[in-house]
Coordinates of C-alpha atoms in Angstrom, one line a residue:
M1 CA -14.3 -16.9 19.0
N2 CA -17.3 -14.9 20.2
A3 CA -15.2 -13.6 23.1
I4 CA -12.5 -12.4 20.7
V5 CA -15.1 -10.6 18.5
K6 CA -16.5 -8.8 21.6
S7 CA -13.2 -8.0 23.2
P8 CA -12.2 -4.4 23.8
F9 CA -9.4 -4.6 21.3
A10 CA -11.8 -5.8 18.6
W11 CA -14.1 -2.9 19.4
L12 CA -11.1 -0.6 19.0
L13 CA -10.4 -2.0 15.5
K14 CA -14.1 -1.5 14.7
R15 CA -13.8 2.1 15.9
E16 CA -10.9 2.7 13.5
Y17 CA -12.9 1.3 10.6
W18 CA -15.9 3.3 11.4
E19 CA -14.0 6.5 11.8
E20 CA -11.7 6.0 8.8
R21 CA -14.1 4.1 6.5
R22 CA -13.9 6.7 3.8
G23 CA -10.1 6.3 3.7
L24 CA -10.0 2.6 4.4
L25 CA -12.6 1.4 1.9
W26 CA -14.3 4.0 -0.2
S27 CA -11.2 5.6 -1.6
Q28 CA -10.1 2.1 -2.9
V29 CA -13.5 1.4 -4.3
T30 CA -13.6 4.8 -6.0
V31 CA -10.2 4.3 -7.7
A32 CA -11.2 0.7 -8.8
G33 CA -14.4 2.1 -10.2
I34 CA -12.6 4.8 -12.1
L35 CA -10.3 2.2 -13.7
I36 CA -13.3 0.2 -14.9
V37 CA -15.0 3.3 -16.3
L38 CA -11.8 4.3 -18.1
S39 CA -11.7 0.8 -19.6
I40 CA -15.2 1.2 -20.8
F41 CA -14.4 4.5 -22.4
G42 CA -11.3 2.9 -24.0
I43 CA -13.5 0.1 -25.4
I44 CA -15.9 2.7 -26.9
A45 CA -13.0 4.6 -28.4
A46 CA -11.4 1.4 -29.8
E47 CA -14.6 0.3 -31.4
V48 CA -15.2 3.7 -33.0
A49 CA -11.6 3.5 -34.4
R50 CA -12.2 -0.1 -35.6
V51 CA -15.3 0.9 -37.5
R52 CA -13.7 3.9 -39.1
M53 CA -10.7 1.9 -40.2
G54 CA -12.6 -1.0 -41.9
G55 CA -13.6 -3.1 -39.0
D56 CA -10.3 -4.9 -38.6
I57 CA -10.1 -6.3 -35.1
H58 CA -6.3 -6.1 -35.1
I59 CA -6.2 -2.3 -35.2
V60 CA -7.6 -2.0 -31.7
S61 CA -4.7 -0.9 -29.5
G62 CA -3.9 0.6 -26.1
G63 CA -4.5 -0.8 -22.6
D64 CA -4.5 -4.4 -21.3
L65 CA -8.1 -5.0 -22.5
S66 CA -7.2 -4.1 -26.1
Q67 CA -4.0 -6.1 -25.9
A68 CA -6.0 -9.1 -24.7
L69 CA -8.4 -8.8 -27.6
Q70 CA -5.6 -8.5 -30.1
N71 CA -3.8 -11.5 -28.7
A72 CA -7.0 -13.5 -28.6
A73 CA -7.8 -12.7 -32.2
S74 CA -4.3 -13.7 -33.3
H75 CA -4.3 -16.9 -31.1
N76 CA -1.3 -15.5 -29.1
S77 CA -1.8 -17.5 -25.8
E78 CA 1.3 -16.2 -24.1
G79 CA 0.5 -12.6 -24.9
L80 CA -3.1 -13.1 -23.8
A81 CA -2.0 -14.5 -20.4
Q82 CA 0.4 -11.5 -19.9
A83 CA -2.4 -9.0 -20.8
V84 CA -4.9 -10.6 -18.4
G85 CA -2.2 -10.7 -15.7
G86 CA -1.4 -7.1 -16.4
M87 CA -5.0 -6.2 -15.7
M88 CA -4.7 -7.7 -12.2
W89 CA -1.4 -5.9 -11.6
T90 CA -2.9 -2.6 -12.7
F91 CA -5.6 -2.8 -10.0
G92 CA -3.0 -3.9 -7.5
L93 CA -0.7 -1.1 -8.4
F94 CA -3.3 1.6 -8.1
A95 CA -4.6 0.0 -4.8
G96 CA -1.0 0.2 -3.5
V97 CA -0.6 3.9 -4.5
V98 CA -3.9 4.8 -2.7
L99 CA -2.9 2.7 0.3
S100 CA 0.5 4.4 0.6
F101 CA -1.0 7.9 0.8
K102 CA -3.8 6.8 3.1
L103 CA -1.4 5.0 5.5
F104 CA 0.9 7.9 5.7
F105 CA -1.7 10.5 6.6
Y106 CA -3.7 8.1 8.7
L107 CA -0.7 7.4 10.9
L108 CA 0.2 11.1 11.2
G109 CA -3.3 11.9 12.5
A110 CA -4.0 8.7 14.4
L111 CA -3.0 10.0 17.8
Y112 CA -3.0 13.7 17.0
E113 CA -6.6 14.3 15.9
D114 CA -8.3 13.1 19.0
R115 CA -6.0 15.3 21.1
K116 CA -6.8 18.2 18.8
D117 CA -10.6 17.8 19.1
R118 CA -10.2 16.7 22.8
S119 CA -12.1 13.5 22.2
I120 CA -9.1 11.9 23.9
L121 CA -10.7 12.9 27.2
F122 CA -13.7 10.6 26.4
W123 CA -11.5 7.7 25.3
K124 CA -9.3 7.9 28.4
S125 CA -12.4 7.8 30.6
L126 CA -13.1 4.3 29.2
P127 CA -11.4 1.2 30.6
I128 CA -9.0 1.0 27.6
S129 CA -5.3 1.3 28.0
D130 CA -3.1 3.6 25.9
T131 CA -1.2 0.5 24.7
A132 CA -4.3 -1.1 23.3
T133 CA -5.3 2.1 21.6
V134 CA -2.0 2.6 19.9
L135 CA -1.7 -1.1 18.9
S136 CA -5.2 -1.0 17.4
K137 CA -3.9 1.7 15.1
V138 CA -0.8 -0.3 14.3
V139 CA -2.9 -3.4 13.4
T140 CA -5.2 -1.2 11.3
A141 CA -2.2 0.0 9.4
I142 CA -0.4 -3.3 8.9
L143 CA -3.3 -5.6 8.4
V144 CA -6.8 -4.1 8.1
M145 CA -6.0 -1.5 5.4
P146 CA -3.8 -3.7 3.3
V147 CA -6.3 -6.6 3.3
I148 CA -9.1 -4.2 2.2
A149 CA -6.8 -2.9 -0.6
V150 CA -6.1 -6.4 -1.8
V151 CA -9.7 -7.5 -1.7
V152 CA -10.9 -4.3 -3.5
A153 CA -8.2 -4.9 -6.1
L154 CA -9.6 -8.4 -6.7
A155 CA -13.1 -7.0 -6.9
G156 CA -12.0 -4.4 -9.4
F157 CA -10.3 -7.0 -11.5
L158 CA -13.4 -9.2 -11.5
G159 CA -15.4 -6.1 -12.7
E160 CA -12.9 -5.5 -15.4
M161 CA -13.1 -9.2 -16.5
I162 CA -16.9 -8.9 -16.7
V163 CA -16.5 -5.9 -19.0
A164 CA -13.9 -7.7 -21.0
S165 CA -16.1 -10.8 -21.3
I166 CA -18.9 -8.8 -22.8
W167 CA -16.5 -7.2 -25.3
F168 CA -15.0 -10.6 -26.2
A169 CA -18.5 -12.1 -26.7
A170 CA -19.5 -9.2 -28.9
H171 CA -16.6 -10.1 -31.2
G172 CA -17.6 -13.8 -31.3
L173 CA -14.9 -14.9 -28.9
N174 CA -15.4 -17.3 -26.0
P175 CA -14.5 -15.3 -22.8
F176 CA -14.5 -18.4 -20.6
T177 CA -11.7 -20.2 -22.4
L178 CA -9.8 -17.0 -23.4
L179 CA -10.0 -14.9 -20.3
W180 CA -11.2 -16.8 -17.2
A181 CA -9.1 -20.0 -17.7
H182 CA -5.8 -18.3 -17.2
A183 CA -4.1 -19.0 -13.9
T184 CA -1.7 -16.0 -14.1
P185 CA -4.0 -13.3 -12.6
W186 CA -5.1 -15.5 -9.7
A187 CA -1.5 -16.4 -8.9
S188 CA -0.6 -12.7 -9.0
W189 CA -3.4 -11.9 -6.6
L190 CA -2.2 -14.6 -4.2
H191 CA 1.3 -13.0 -4.5
M192 CA -0.2 -9.7 -3.5
L193 CA -2.0 -11.3 -0.5
A194 CA 1.3 -13.0 0.5
T195 CA 3.2 -9.7 0.6
I196 CA 1.0 -8.4 3.4
P197 CA 3.1 -9.9 6.2
I198 CA 6.5 -8.8 4.7
N199 CA 5.1 -5.3 4.0
A200 CA 3.9 -5.2 7.6
V201 CA 7.3 -5.9 9.1
W202 CA 9.1 -3.7 6.6
A203 CA 6.8 -0.8 7.3
L204 CA 7.3 -0.8 11.1
P205 CA 10.0 2.0 11.1
T206 CA 7.6 4.3 9.3
I207 CA 4.6 3.3 11.4
G208 CA 6.5 3.9 14.6
W209 CA 8.1 7.2 13.4
L210 CA 4.8 8.7 12.3
L211 CA 2.9 7.5 15.4
L212 CA 5.6 9.0 17.5
W213 CA 5.1 12.5 16.1
S214 CA 1.4 12.1 16.0
A215 CA 1.5 11.4 19.8
A216 CA 4.3 13.8 20.8
V217 CA 3.9 17.2 19.1
R218 CA 1.4 19.9 19.9
G219 CA 0.9 20.9 16.3
K220 CA 1.9 20.2 12.7
P221 CA 3.0 16.5 13.0
L222 CA 3.6 16.4 9.2
L223 CA 6.2 19.1 9.4
W224 CA 8.1 17.5 12.3
A225 CA 8.0 14.0 10.9
V226 CA 9.2 15.0 7.4
M227 CA 11.5 17.9 8.0
I228 CA 13.7 16.3 10.7
P229 CA 15.1 13.4 8.6
V230 CA 15.2 15.5 5.4
V231 CA 17.0 18.4 7.0
A232 CA 19.4 16.0 8.7
G233 CA 20.1 14.3 5.4
V234 CA 20.8 17.7 3.7
L235 CA 23.1 18.7 6.5
N236 CA 25.0 15.4 6.4
S237 CA 25.4 15.8 2.6
W238 CA 26.6 19.4 3.1
I239 CA 29.1 18.3 5.7
A240 CA 30.4 15.6 3.3
L241 CA 30.9 18.3 0.6
L242 CA 33.1 20.2 3.1
G243 CA 35.2 17.1 3.5
L244 CA 34.3 16.8 7.2
P245 CA 33.5 13.5 9.0
H246 CA 30.0 12.3 8.1
V247 CA 27.7 9.3 7.7
N248 CA 27.8 7.6 4.4
I249 CA 25.5 9.6 2.2
Q250 CA 23.8 6.7 0.5
F251 CA 23.3 4.9 3.8
F252 CA 21.9 8.0 5.5
W253 CA 19.3 8.7 2.8
S254 CA 18.4 5.1 2.4
N255 CA 18.2 4.1 6.0
L256 CA 17.7 7.3 8.0
V257 CA 15.5 9.3 5.6
A258 CA 13.7 7.0 3.2
R259 CA 13.2 4.1 5.6
P260 CA 11.3 6.1 8.3
L261 CA 9.2 8.0 5.7
L262 CA 8.6 5.6 2.8
S263 CA 8.5 2.1 4.2
V264 CA 4.7 2.1 4.2
I265 CA 4.7 1.9 0.4
P266 CA 3.7 -1.7 -0.4
G267 CA 6.6 -3.5 -2.0
S268 CA 9.2 -0.9 -1.2
W269 CA 11.3 -3.7 0.3
V270 CA 11.9 -4.9 -3.3
T271 CA 14.5 -2.2 -3.9
D272 CA 16.5 -3.5 -0.9
Y273 CA 16.2 -7.0 -2.2
V274 CA 17.3 -6.1 -5.7
A275 CA 20.3 -4.1 -4.3
Q276 CA 21.4 -7.1 -2.3
Q277 CA 21.2 -9.2 -5.5
G278 CA 23.3 -6.7 -7.4
G279 CA 20.6 -6.1 -10.0
T280 CA 17.9 -3.8 -11.2
I281 CA 14.1 -4.2 -11.7
N282 CA 13.4 -4.3 -15.5
I283 CA 9.7 -3.8 -16.2
Q284 CA 8.9 -3.4 -19.9
P285 CA 5.6 -1.9 -21.1
G286 CA 3.1 -4.8 -21.5
N287 CA 5.5 -7.2 -19.7
I288 CA 5.0 -7.7 -16.0
S289 CA 7.9 -10.2 -15.7
G290 CA 9.9 -7.6 -13.8
I291 CA 7.2 -7.4 -11.1
D292 CA 6.6 -11.1 -11.0
A293 CA 10.3 -11.8 -10.6
H294 CA 10.6 -9.7 -7.4
L295 CA 7.4 -8.5 -5.9
G296 CA 5.6 -11.7 -6.7
S297 CA 8.4 -14.0 -5.8
Y298 CA 8.0 -16.1 -2.7
A299 CA 11.8 -16.7 -2.7
A300 CA 12.4 -13.0 -2.5
M301 CA 10.0 -12.7 0.4
Y302 CA 11.6 -15.6 2.2
H303 CA 15.1 -14.1 1.6
M304 CA 14.0 -10.7 2.9
F305 CA 12.7 -12.2 6.2
L306 CA 16.3 -13.5 6.8
T307 CA 18.1 -10.2 6.3
P308 CA 19.4 -8.1 9.3
N309 CA 18.1 -4.9 7.7
M310 CA 14.5 -6.2 7.9
W311 CA 14.7 -7.0 11.6
I312 CA 16.9 -4.1 12.7
G313 CA 14.2 -1.8 11.1
A314 CA 11.5 -3.8 12.9
A315 CA 13.2 -3.4 16.2
V316 CA 13.5 0.3 15.7
G317 CA 9.9 0.5 14.7
I318 CA 8.8 -1.4 17.8
A319 CA 10.9 1.0 20.0
L320 CA 9.2 4.0 18.3
I321 CA 5.8 2.5 18.8
A322 CA 6.6 2.1 22.5
A323 CA 7.7 5.7 22.6
A324 CA 4.4 6.7 21.0
I325 CA 2.5 4.8 23.7
W326 CA 4.5 6.7 26.4
F327 CA 3.6 10.1 24.8
R328 CA 0.0 9.0 24.4
R329 CA -0.1 8.4 28.1
W330 CA 1.1 11.9 29.1
R331 CA 0.0 14.1 26.2
D332 CA -3.7 14.7 26.9
E333 CA -4.6 17.4 24.4
V334 CA -3.1 19.9 21.9

């Protein structure tokens, strides 16, 4: 174990964390902290409204915390469990949004920035292969960043639960039996953790595509990575309008545009799963059953691992990563 921790590849992962710590960790912590602060402001506003309207606890409305308090006061156990579970999914949703943006721009700059500032000359002077360098960035994208996001989402939820417990206690309600005893949020968090492997495999086409342009071009990798598939999609649609031979428009935009650009979005594989099932995701306000039925479904994850679309995309992603390694070997600086 000690040899693994001190291996060159482990040090490459540490390098990625040290250089990208603001994006990897503190952006997630900041968003979780903002959500907690907004909840506190919401509690203050709700309490002011409650006092002005006669102190009736039932008039407090808006947000998962307020819904939890209302359901607790009315002895609605099912509604209370949904509200507490919704709190967990709220932190998971915002962590996923932040992760999507951070992954996209991290991958675009992963191999471009050290060529731009010429630090690549220093790294190539070390006994570290280009393959190990690129793979360290892949592992950071598919494992390190998602794990940090899920852990911070849990930490944010725990902070929210502490705030909620204080609020419940102030209203004479027992937070331990009403809030902490529910299994729903903990099961939801385990579902989020379990999606990391499937998100990793699903994201390989985007990871490879973005790393390829990060390693290959001499400038503006964002423009190259985005404009090529989008322009190709527009041209294919235009050719279709002219009645000329073309690739199926839905297939082109789904698999040749969206897949290489948007697969890093956590849970984006759900749309493919739902399409295969011939249905739609139905998520009602205050009801997370639509998420639990798909994103939090172990059966859905297992099914997706058996689909050709998953592994064809993974094979393409691996080929693109191999191409990025080749360009990394021959492109020294911008």
